[in-house]
Coordinates of C-alpha atoms and ligand atoms in Angstrom, one line a residue:
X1 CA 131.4 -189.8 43.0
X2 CA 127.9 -191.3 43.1
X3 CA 127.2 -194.7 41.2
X4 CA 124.0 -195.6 38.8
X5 CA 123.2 -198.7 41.2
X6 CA 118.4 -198.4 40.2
X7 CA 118.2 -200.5 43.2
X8 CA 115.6 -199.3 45.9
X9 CA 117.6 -201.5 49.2
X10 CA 116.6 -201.9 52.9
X11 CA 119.0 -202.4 55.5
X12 CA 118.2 -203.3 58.9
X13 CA 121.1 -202.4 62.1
X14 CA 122.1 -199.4 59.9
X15 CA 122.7 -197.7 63.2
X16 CA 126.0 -199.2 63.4
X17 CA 128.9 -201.0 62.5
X18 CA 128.5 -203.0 59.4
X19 CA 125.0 -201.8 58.4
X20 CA 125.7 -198.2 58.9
X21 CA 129.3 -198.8 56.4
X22 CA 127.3 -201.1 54.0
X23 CA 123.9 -197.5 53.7
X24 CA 127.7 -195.4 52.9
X25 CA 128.7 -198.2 50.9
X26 CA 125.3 -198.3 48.7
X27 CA 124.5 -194.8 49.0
X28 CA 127.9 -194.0 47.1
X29 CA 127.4 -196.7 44.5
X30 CA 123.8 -194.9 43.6
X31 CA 120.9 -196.9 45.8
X32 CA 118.1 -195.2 47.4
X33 CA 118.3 -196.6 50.3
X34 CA 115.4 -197.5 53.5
X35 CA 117.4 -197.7 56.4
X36 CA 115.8 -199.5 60.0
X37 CA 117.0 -200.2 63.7
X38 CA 115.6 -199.2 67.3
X39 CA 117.8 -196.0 67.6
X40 CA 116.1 -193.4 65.8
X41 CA 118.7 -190.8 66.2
X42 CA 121.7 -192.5 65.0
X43 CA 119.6 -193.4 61.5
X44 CA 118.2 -190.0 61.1
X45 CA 122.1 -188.9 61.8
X46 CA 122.8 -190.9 59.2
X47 CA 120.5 -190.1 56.4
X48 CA 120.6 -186.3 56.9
X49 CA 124.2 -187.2 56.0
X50 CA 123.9 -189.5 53.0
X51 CA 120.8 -186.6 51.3
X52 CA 117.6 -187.5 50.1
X53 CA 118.2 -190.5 48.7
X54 CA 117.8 -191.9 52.1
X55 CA 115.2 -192.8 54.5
X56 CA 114.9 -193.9 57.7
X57 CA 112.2 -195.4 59.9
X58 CA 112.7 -197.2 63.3
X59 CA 112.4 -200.8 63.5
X60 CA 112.4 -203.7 65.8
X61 CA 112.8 -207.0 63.3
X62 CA 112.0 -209.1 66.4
X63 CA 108.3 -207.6 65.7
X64 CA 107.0 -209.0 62.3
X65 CA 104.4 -206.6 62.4
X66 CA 106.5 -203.7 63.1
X67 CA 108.8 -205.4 60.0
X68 CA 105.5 -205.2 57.4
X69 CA 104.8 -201.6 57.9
X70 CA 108.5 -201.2 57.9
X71 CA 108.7 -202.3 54.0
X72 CA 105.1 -200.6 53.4
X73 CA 106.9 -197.2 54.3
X74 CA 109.5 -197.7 52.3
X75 CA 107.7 -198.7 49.5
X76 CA 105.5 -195.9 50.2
X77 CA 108.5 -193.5 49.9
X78 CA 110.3 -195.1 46.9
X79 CA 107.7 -197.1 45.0
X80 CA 108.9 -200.4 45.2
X81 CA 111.4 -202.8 47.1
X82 CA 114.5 -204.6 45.5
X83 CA 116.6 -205.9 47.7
X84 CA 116.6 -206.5 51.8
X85 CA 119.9 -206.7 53.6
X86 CA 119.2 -208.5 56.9
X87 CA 121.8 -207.2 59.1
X88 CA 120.8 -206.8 62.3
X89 CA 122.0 -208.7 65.0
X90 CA 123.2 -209.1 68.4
X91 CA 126.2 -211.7 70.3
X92 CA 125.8 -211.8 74.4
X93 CA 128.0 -214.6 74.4
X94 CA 128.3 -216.9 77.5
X95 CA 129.0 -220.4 78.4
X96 CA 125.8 -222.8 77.9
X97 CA 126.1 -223.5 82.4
X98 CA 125.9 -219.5 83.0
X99 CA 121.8 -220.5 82.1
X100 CA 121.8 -216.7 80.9
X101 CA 118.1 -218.0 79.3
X102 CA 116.9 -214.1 78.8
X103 CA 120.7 -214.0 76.5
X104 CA 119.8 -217.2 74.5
X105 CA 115.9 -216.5 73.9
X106 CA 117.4 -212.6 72.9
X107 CA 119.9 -214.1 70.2
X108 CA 116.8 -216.6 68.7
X109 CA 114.7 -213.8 68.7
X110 CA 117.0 -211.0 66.4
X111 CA 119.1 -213.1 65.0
X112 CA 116.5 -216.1 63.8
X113 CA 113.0 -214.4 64.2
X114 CA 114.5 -211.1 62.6
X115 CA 115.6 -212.5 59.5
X116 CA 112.0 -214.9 59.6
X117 CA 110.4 -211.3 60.1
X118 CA 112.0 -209.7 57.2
X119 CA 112.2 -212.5 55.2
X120 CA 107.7 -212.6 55.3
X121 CA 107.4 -209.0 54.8
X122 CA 109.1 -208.8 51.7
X123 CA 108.4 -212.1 49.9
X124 CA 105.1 -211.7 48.5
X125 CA 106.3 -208.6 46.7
X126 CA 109.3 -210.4 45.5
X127 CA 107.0 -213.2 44.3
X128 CA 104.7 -210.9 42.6
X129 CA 107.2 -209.0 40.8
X130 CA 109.0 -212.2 39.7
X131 CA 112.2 -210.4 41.3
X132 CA 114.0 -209.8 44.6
X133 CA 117.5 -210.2 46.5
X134 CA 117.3 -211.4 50.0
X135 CA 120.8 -210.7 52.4
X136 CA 121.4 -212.0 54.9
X137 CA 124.4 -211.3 57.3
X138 CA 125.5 -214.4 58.9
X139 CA 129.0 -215.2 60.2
X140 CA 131.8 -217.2 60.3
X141 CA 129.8 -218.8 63.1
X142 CA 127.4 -219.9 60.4
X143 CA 130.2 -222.6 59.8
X144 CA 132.1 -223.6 63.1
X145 CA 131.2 -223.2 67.2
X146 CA 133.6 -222.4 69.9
X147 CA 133.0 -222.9 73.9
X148 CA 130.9 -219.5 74.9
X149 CA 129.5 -219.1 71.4
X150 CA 127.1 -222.3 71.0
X151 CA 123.7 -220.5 71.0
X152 CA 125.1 -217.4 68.7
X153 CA 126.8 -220.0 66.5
X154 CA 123.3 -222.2 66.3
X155 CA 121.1 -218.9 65.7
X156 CA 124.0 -218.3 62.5
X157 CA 123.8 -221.5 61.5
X158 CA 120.3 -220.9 60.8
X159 CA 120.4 -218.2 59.3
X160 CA 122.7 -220.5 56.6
X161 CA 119.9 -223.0 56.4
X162 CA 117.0 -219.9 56.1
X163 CA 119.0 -218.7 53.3
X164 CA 120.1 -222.0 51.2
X165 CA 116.0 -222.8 51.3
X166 CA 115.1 -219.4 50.2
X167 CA 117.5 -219.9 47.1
X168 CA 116.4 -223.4 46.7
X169 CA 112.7 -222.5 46.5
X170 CA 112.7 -219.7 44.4
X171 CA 114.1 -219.4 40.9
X172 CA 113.5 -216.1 40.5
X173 CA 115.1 -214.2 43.3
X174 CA 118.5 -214.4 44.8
X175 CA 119.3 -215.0 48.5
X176 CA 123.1 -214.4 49.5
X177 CA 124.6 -214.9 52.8
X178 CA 127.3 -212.7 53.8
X179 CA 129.4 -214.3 56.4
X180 CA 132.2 -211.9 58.1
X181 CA 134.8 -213.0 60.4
X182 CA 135.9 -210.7 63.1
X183 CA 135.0 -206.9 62.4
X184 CA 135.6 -203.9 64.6
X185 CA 131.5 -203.2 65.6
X186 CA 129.8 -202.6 68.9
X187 CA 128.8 -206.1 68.4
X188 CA 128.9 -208.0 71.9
X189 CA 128.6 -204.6 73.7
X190 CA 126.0 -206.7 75.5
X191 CA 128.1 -209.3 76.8
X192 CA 127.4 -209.6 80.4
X193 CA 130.6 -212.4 81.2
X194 CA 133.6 -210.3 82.6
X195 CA 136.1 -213.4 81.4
X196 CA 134.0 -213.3 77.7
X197 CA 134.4 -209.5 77.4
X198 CA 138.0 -209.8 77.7
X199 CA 138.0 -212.8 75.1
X200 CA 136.6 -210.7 72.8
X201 CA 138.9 -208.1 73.0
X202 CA 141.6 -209.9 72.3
X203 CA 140.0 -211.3 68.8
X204 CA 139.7 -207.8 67.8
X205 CA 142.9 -207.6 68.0
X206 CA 142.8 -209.1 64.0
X207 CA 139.8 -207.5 62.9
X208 CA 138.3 -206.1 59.8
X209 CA 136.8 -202.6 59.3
X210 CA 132.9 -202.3 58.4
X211 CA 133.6 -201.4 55.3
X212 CA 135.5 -204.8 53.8
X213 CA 131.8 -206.2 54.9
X214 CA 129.7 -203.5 52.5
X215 CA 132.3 -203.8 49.9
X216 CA 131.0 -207.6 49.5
X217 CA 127.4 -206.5 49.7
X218 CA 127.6 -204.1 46.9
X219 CA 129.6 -206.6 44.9
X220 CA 126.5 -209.4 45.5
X221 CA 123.8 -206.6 44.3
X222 CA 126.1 -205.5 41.4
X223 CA 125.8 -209.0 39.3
X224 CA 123.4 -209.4 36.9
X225 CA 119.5 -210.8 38.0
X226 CA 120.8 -214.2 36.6
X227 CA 123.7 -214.3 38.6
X228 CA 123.3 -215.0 42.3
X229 CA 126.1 -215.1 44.5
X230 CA 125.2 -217.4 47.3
X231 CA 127.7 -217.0 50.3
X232 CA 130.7 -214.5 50.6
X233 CA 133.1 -215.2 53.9
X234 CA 135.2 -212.5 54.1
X235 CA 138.1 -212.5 57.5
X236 CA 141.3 -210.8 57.8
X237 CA 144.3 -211.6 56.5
X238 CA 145.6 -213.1 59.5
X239 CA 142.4 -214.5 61.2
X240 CA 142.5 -216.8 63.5
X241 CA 138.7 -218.0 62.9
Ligands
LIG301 N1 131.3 -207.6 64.2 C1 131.6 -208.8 63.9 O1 132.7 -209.3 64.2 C2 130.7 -209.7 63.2 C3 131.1 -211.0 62.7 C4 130.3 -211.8 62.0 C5 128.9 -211.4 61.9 N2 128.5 -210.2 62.3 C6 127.1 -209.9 62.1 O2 127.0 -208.7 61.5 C7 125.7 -208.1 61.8 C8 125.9 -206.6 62.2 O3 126.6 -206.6 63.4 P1 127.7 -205.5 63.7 O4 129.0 -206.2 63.9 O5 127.6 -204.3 62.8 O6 127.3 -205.0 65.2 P2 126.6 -203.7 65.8 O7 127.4 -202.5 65.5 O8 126.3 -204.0 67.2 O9 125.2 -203.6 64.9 C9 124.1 -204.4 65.2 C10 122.9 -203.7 64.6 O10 121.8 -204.5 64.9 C11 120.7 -203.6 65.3 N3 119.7 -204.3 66.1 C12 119.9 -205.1 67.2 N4 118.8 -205.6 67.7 C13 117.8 -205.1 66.9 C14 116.4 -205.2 66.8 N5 115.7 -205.9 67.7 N6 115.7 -204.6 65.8 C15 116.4 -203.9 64.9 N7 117.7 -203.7 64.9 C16 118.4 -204.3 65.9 C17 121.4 -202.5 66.1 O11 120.7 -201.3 66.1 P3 119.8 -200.8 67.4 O12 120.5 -201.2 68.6 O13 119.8 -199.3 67.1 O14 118.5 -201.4 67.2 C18 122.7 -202.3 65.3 O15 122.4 -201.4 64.2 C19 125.1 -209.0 62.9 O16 124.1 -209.8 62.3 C20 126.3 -209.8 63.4 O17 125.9 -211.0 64.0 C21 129.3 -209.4 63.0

């Protein structure tokens, strides 16, 4: 059954794992929906699947021009923008003495710069129209650091900060972070430590489905404009971190 959600929502790193659950997620609850990421044919996969409502364009948020004629064509194709999940993201993890400088500068550079990117391209419309919801997707790592994680914890814990001064400088729009703990993603795909890729396989041993993440999106979009949830952290039951 298809939801009355008027929201017009973009959603960059729909081509996987927790953006690709949270376009199903919104789709269902009745958003029109402007989905982004570098692969084109997993989004266009994904829209021919969710019906007209949806729209697709590739995107790379590291590029902030490539990020202001990404909300141009969706505002293009649905008239005007609402809300902007931040989602993408990426988590080579290694140990600070590996020097794996290309790893670090990648992680600043999606997971900082994207959300910077995204953040500029839809602000002055948010201004203008005295209304707007910013989401970012941060992490448990927003909030603790563990050996092999330092720089990916330091890029979420910005992405805390980026968020807490949007809300603080803006009384009309609402900024939410969405922090997961462990979900079942291709996230870290891109690990290139042997000894860190089995780590992480054993932490998603007690992991959360895609879906418990959108579930928490929707519920931040579905409170009235004078209502702002601010941070969600949602783990498994039986998390470890
Ligand atoms: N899985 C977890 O345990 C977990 C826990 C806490 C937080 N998170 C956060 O959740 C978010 C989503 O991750 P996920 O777990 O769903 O992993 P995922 O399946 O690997 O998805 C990451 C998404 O980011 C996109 N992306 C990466 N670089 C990009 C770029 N330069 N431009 C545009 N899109 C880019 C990828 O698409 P393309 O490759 O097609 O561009 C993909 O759609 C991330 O911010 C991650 O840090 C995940």
């Amino acid at each position: 059954m298809t939801g009355s959600m008027d929201k017009i929502v973009l959603i960059t790193g729909a081509s996987s794992g927790i953006g690709e659950a949270t376009a199903r997620e919104l789709a269902a609850a009745g958003a029109r929906l402007f989905i982004g990421a570098r692969r084109a044919e997993r989004l266009q996969a994904l829209a021919e699947e969710l019906g007209d409502t949806v729209a697709w364009r590739t995107l790379d948020v590291t590029d902030g021009a490539d990020f202001d004629a990404f909300v141009e064509a969706a505002e293009a194709r649905f008239g005007r923008v609402d809300v902007l999940v931040n989602n993408a993201g990426v988590m080579p993890l290694s140990p600070l003495a590996a020097l794996k400088r290309d790893e670090w500068k990648r992680m600043v550079d999606v997971n900082i710069h994207g959300v910077l990117n995204g953040i500029a391209a839809v602000l002055p419309r948010f201004v203008a129209q005295k209304r707007g919801h910013v989401v970012n997707v941060a992490s448990v790592a927003a909030h603790m650091v563990m050996p092999t994680a330092a720089v990916y914890c330091a890029t979420k814990h910005a992405v805390w900060a980026i968020t807490e001064g949007l809300r603080q400088e803006h009384d009309d729009l609402r900024a939410t972070l969405v922090s997961p703990g462990v979900v079942a993603t291709e996230l870290g795909h891109d690990i290139t430590d042997p000894a860190v890729a089995t780590a992480l396989t054993g932490w998603r041993k007690k992991a959360l489905t895609p879906d418990a993440i959108a579930r928490a999106v929707r519920y931040a979009l579905e409170q009235p404009e004078g209502v702002d949830i601010n941070e969600v952290i949602v783990r498994p039951t039986a998390a470890d971190m």
